[in-house]
Short mmCIF file of N, CA and C in Angstrom, two decimals:
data_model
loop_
_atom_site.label_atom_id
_atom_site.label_comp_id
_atom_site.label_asym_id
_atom_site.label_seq_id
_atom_site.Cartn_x
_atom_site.Cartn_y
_atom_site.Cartn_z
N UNK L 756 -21.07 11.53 42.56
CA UNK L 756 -21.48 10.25 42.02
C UNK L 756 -22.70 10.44 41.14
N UNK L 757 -22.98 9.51 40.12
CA UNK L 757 -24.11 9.21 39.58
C UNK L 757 -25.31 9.42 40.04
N UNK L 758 -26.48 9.71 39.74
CA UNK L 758 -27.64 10.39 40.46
C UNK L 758 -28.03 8.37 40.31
N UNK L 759 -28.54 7.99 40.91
CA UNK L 759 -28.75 6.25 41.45
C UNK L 759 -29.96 5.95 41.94
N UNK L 760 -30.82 5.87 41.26
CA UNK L 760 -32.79 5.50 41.97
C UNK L 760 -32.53 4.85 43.64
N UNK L 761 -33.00 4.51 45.08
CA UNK L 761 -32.57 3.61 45.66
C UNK L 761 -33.72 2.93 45.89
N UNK L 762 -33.51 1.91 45.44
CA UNK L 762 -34.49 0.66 45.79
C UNK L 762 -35.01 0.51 47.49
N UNK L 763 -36.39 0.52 47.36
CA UNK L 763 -36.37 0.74 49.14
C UNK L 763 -36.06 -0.75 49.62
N UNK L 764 -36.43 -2.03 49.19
CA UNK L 764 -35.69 -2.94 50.16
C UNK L 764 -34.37 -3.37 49.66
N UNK L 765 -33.51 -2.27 48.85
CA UNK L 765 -31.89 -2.74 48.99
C UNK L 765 -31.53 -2.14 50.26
N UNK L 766 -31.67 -1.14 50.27
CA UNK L 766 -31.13 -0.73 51.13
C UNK L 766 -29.33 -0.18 51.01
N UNK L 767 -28.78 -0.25 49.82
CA UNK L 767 -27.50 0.21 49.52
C UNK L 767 -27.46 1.82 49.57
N UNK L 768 -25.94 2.02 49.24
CA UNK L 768 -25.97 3.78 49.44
C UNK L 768 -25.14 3.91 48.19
N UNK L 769 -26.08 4.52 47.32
CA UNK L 769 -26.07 5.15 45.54
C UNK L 769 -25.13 5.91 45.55
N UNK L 770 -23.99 6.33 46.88
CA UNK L 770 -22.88 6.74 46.47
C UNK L 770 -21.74 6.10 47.03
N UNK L 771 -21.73 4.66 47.11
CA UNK L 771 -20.79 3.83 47.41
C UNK L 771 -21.27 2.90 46.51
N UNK L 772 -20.90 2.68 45.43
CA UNK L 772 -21.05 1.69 44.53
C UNK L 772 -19.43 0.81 44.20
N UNK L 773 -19.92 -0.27 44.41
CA UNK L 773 -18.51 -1.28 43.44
C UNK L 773 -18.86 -2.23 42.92
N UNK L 774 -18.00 -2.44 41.81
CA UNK L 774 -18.47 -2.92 40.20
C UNK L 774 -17.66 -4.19 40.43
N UNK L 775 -18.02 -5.63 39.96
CA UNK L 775 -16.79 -6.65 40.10
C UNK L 775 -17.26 -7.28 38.49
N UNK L 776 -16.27 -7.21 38.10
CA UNK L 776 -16.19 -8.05 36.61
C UNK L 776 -15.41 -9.65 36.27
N UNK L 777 -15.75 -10.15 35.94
CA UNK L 777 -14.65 -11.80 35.37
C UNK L 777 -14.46 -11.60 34.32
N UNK L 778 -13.47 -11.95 33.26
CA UNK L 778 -13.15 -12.03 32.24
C UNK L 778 -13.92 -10.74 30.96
N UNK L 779 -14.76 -11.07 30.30
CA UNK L 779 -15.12 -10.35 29.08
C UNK L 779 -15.80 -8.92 30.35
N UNK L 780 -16.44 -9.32 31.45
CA UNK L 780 -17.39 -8.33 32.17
C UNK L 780 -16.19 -7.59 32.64
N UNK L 781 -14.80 -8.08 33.32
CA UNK L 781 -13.90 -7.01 33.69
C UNK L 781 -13.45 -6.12 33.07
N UNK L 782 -13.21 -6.74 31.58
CA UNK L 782 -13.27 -5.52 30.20
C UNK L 782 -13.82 -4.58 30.27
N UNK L 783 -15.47 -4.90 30.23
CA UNK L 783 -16.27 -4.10 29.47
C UNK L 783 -16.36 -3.16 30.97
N UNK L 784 -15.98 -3.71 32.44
CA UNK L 784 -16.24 -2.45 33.78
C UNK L 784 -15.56 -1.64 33.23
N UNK L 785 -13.90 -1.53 32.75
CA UNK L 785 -13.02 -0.66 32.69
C UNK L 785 -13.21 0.52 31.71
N UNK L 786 -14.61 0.09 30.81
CA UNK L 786 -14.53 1.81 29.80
C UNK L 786 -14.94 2.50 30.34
N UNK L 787 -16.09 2.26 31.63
CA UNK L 787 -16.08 3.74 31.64
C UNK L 787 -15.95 4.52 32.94
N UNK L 788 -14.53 3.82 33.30
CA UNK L 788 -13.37 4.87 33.65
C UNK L 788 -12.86 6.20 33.21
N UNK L 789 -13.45 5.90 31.54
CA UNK L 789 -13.39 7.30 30.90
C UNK L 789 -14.19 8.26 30.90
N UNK L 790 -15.39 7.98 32.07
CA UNK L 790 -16.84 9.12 32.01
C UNK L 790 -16.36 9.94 32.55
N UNK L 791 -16.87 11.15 32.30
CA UNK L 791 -16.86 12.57 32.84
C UNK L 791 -16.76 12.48 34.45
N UNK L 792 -18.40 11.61 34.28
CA UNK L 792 -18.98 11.73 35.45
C UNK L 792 -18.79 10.42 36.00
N UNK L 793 -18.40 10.57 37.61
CA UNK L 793 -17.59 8.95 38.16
C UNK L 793 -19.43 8.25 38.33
N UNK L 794 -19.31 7.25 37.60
CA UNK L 794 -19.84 6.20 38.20
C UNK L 794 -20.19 5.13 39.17
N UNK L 795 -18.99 5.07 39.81
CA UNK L 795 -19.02 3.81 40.58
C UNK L 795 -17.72 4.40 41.25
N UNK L 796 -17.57 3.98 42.50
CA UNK L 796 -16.01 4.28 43.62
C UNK L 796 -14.99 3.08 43.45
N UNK L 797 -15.56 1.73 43.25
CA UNK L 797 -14.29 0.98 43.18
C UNK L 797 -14.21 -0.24 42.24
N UNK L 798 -13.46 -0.72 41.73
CA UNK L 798 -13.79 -1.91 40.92
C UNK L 798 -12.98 -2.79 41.01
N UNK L 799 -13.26 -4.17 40.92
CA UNK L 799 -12.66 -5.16 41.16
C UNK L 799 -12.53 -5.86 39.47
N UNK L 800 -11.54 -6.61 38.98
CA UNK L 800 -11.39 -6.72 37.22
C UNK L 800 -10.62 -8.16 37.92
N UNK L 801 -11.71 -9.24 37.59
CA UNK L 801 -11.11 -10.64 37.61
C UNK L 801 -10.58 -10.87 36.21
N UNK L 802 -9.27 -10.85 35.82
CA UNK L 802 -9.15 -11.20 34.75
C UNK L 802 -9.67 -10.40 33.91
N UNK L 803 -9.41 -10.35 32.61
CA UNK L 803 -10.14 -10.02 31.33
C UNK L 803 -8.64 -8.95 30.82
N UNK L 804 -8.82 -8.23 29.50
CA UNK L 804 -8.55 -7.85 29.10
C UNK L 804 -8.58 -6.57 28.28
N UNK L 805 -9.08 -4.87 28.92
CA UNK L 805 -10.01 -4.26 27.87
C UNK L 805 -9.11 -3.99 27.02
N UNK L 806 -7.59 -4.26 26.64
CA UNK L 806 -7.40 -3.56 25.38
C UNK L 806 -7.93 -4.67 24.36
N UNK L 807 -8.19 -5.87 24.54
CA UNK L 807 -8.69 -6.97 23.60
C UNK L 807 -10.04 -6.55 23.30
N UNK L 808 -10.89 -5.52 23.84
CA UNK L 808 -12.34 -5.13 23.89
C UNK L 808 -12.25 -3.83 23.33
N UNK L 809 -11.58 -3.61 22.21
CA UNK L 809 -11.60 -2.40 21.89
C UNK L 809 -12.98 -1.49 21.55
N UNK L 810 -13.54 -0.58 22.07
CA UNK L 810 -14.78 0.21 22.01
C UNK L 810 -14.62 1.22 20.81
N UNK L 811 -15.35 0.67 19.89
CA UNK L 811 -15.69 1.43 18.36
C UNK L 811 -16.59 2.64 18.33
N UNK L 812 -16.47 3.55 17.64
CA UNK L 812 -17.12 4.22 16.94
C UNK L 812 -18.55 4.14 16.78
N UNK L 813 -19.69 4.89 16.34
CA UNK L 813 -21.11 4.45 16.44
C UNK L 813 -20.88 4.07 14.78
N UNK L 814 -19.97 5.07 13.91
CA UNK L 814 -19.95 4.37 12.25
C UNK L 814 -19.60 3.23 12.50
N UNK L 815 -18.44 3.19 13.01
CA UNK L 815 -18.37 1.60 12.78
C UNK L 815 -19.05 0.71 13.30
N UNK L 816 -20.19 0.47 14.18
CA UNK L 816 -21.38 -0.01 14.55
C UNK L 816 -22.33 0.01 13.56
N UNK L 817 -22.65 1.32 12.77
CA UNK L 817 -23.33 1.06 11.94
C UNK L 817 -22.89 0.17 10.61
N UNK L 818 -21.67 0.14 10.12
CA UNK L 818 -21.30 -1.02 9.47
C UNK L 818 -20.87 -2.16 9.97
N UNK L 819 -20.85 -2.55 11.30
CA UNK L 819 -21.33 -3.76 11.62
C UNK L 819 -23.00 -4.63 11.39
N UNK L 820 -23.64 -3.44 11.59
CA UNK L 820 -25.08 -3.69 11.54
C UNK L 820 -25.42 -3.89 10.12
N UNK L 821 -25.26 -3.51 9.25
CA UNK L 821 -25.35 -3.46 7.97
C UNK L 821 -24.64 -4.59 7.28
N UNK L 822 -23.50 -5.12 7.58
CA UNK L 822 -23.47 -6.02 6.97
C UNK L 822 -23.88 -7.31 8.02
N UNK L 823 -24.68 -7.42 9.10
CA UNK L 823 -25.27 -8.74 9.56
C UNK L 823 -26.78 -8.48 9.13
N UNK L 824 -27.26 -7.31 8.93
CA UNK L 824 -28.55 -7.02 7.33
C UNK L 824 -28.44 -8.21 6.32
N UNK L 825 -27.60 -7.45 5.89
CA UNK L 825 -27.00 -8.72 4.63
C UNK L 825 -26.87 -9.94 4.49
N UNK L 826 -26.08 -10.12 5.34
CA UNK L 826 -25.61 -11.54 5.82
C UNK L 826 -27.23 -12.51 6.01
N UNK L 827 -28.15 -11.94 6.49
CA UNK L 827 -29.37 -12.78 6.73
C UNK L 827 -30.12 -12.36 6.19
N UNK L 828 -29.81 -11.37 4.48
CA UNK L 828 -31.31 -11.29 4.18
C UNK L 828 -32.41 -10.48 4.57
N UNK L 829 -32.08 -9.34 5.60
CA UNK L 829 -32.92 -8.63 5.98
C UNK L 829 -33.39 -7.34 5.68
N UNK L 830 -32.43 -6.76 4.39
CA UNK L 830 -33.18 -5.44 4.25
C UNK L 830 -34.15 -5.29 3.46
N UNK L 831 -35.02 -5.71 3.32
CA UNK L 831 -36.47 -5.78 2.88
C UNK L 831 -37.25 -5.76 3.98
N UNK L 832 -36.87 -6.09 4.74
CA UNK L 832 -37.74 -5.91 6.25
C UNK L 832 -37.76 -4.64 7.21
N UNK L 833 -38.67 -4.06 7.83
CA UNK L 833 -39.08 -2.61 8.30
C UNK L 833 -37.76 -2.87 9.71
N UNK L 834 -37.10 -1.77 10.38
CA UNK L 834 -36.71 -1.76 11.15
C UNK L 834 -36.94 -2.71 12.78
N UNK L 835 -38.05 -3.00 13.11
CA UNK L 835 -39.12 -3.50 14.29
C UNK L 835 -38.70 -4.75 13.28
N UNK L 836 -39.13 -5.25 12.35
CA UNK L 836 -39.25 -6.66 11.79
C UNK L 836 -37.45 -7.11 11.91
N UNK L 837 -36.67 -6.15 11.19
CA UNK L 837 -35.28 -6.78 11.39
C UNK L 837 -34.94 -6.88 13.06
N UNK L 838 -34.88 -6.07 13.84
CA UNK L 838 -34.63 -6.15 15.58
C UNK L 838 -35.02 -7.67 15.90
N UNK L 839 -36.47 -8.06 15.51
CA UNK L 839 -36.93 -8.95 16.26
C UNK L 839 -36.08 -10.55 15.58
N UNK L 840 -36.15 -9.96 14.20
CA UNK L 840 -35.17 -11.24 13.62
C UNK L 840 -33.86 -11.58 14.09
N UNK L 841 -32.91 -10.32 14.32
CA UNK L 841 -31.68 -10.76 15.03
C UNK L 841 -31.69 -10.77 15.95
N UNK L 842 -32.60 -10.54 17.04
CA UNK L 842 -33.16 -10.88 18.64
C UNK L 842 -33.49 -12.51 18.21
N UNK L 843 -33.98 -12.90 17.46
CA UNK L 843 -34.25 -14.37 17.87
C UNK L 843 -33.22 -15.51 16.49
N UNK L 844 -32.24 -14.72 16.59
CA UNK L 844 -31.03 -15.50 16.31
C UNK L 844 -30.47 -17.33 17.30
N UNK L 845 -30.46 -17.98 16.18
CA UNK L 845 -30.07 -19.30 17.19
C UNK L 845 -28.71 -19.20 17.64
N UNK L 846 -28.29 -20.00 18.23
CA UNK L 846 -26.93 -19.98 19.06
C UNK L 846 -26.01 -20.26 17.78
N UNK L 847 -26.60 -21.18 16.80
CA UNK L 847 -25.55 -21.70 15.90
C UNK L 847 -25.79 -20.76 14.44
N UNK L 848 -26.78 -19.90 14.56
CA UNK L 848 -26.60 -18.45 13.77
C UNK L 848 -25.50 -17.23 13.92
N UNK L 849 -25.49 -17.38 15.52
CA UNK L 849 -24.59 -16.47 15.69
C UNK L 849 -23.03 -17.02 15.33
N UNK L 850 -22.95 -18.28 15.78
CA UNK L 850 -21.81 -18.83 15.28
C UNK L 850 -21.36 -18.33 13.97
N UNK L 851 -21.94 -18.92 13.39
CA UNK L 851 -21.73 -18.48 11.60
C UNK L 851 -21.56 -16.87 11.25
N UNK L 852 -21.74 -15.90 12.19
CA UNK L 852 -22.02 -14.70 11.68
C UNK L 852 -20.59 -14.28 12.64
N UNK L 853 -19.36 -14.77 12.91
CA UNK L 853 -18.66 -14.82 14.38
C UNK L 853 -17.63 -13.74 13.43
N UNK L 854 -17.61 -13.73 12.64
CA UNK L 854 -16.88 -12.85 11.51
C UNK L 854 -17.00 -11.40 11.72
N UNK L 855 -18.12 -11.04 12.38
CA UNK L 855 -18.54 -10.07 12.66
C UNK L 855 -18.02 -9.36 13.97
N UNK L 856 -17.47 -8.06 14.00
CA UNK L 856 -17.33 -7.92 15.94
C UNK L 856 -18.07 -7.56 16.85
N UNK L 857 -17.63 -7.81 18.27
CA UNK L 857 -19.26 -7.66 19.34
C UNK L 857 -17.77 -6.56 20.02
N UNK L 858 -18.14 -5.17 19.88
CA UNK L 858 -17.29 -4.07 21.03
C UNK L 858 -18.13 -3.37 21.50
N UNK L 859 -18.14 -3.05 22.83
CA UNK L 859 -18.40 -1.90 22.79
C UNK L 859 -18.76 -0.75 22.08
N UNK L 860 -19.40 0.34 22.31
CA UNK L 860 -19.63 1.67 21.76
C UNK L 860 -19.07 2.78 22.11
N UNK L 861 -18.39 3.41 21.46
CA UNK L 861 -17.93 5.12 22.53
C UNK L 861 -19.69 5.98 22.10
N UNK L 862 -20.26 6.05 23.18
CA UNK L 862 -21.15 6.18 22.89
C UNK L 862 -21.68 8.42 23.73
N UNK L 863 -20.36 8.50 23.87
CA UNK L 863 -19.85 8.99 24.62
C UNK L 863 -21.15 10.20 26.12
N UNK L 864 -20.93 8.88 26.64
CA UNK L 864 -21.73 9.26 27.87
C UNK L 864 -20.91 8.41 28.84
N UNK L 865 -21.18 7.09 28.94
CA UNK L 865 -21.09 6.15 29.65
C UNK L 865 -18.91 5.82 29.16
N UNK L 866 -19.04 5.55 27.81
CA UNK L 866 -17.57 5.35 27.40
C UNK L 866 -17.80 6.39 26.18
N UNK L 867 -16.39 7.44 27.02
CA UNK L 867 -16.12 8.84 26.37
C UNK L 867 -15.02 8.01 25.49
N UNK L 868 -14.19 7.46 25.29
CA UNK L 868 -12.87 7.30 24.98
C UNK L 868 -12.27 5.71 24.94
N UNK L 869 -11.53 5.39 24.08
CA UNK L 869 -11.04 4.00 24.39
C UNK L 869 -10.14 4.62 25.12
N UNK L 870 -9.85 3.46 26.77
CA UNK L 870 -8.76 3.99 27.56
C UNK L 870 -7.64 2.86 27.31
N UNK L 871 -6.16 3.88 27.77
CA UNK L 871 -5.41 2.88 27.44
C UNK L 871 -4.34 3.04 28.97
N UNK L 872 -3.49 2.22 28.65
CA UNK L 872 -2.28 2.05 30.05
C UNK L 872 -1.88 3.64 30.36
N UNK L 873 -1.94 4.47 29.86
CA UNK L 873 -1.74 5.32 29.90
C UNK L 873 -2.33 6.55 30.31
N UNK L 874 -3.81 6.32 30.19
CA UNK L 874 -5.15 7.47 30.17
C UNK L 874 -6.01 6.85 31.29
N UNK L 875 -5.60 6.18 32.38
CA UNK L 875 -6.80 5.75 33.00
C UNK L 875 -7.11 6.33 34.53
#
């Protein structure tokens, strides 16, 4: 299992872990089924869908990022100045920017791989 800090008043055991997800969270439990290294012993997936959550590429993250730059006007601004601007995005900013996709990362630590019916 995962090397797991233990909190002294949890009191849990860092190698019995289980994960429970609803909808978009049962998705996002199931990538990383694909780690090397097991994470967690059991999971529970209320619903959701991960092939609808498909986990991209870090390029293609970076051209996600780049064009919500754009979209608001921000590359004139230092890195720290843009973060804090799309950190304090309104609810009805993000709306408007919905064009854009929110996936996952194969970031490959945590999610090595998009998994499919087949690879899991």
């Amino acid at each position: 299992m995962a090397s797991v800090t233990r909190l002294p008043h949890f009191c849990g055991d860092p190698d019995n872990i289980s994960l429970v997800g609803q909808s978009a969270g049962a998705a996002s439990r199931i990538l990383p089924l694909a780690s090397k290294v097991p994470l967690f012993k059991r999971l529970a997936c209320l619903g959701g869908q991960f092939l609808a959550l498909r986990a991209l590429p870090a390029e293609a993250h970076e051209d996600i990022y780049t064009r919500a730059v754009q979209r608001f006007g921000l590359g004139d601004l230092s890195p720290l100045e843009r973060a804090r601007r799309l950190a304090s995005l309104s609810r009805q900013e993000l709306l408007d920017i919905s064009f854009l996709p929110s996936c996952p990362i194969i970031d490959g630590k945590v999610c090595t791989a998009v998994p499919s019916f087949w690879r899991l």
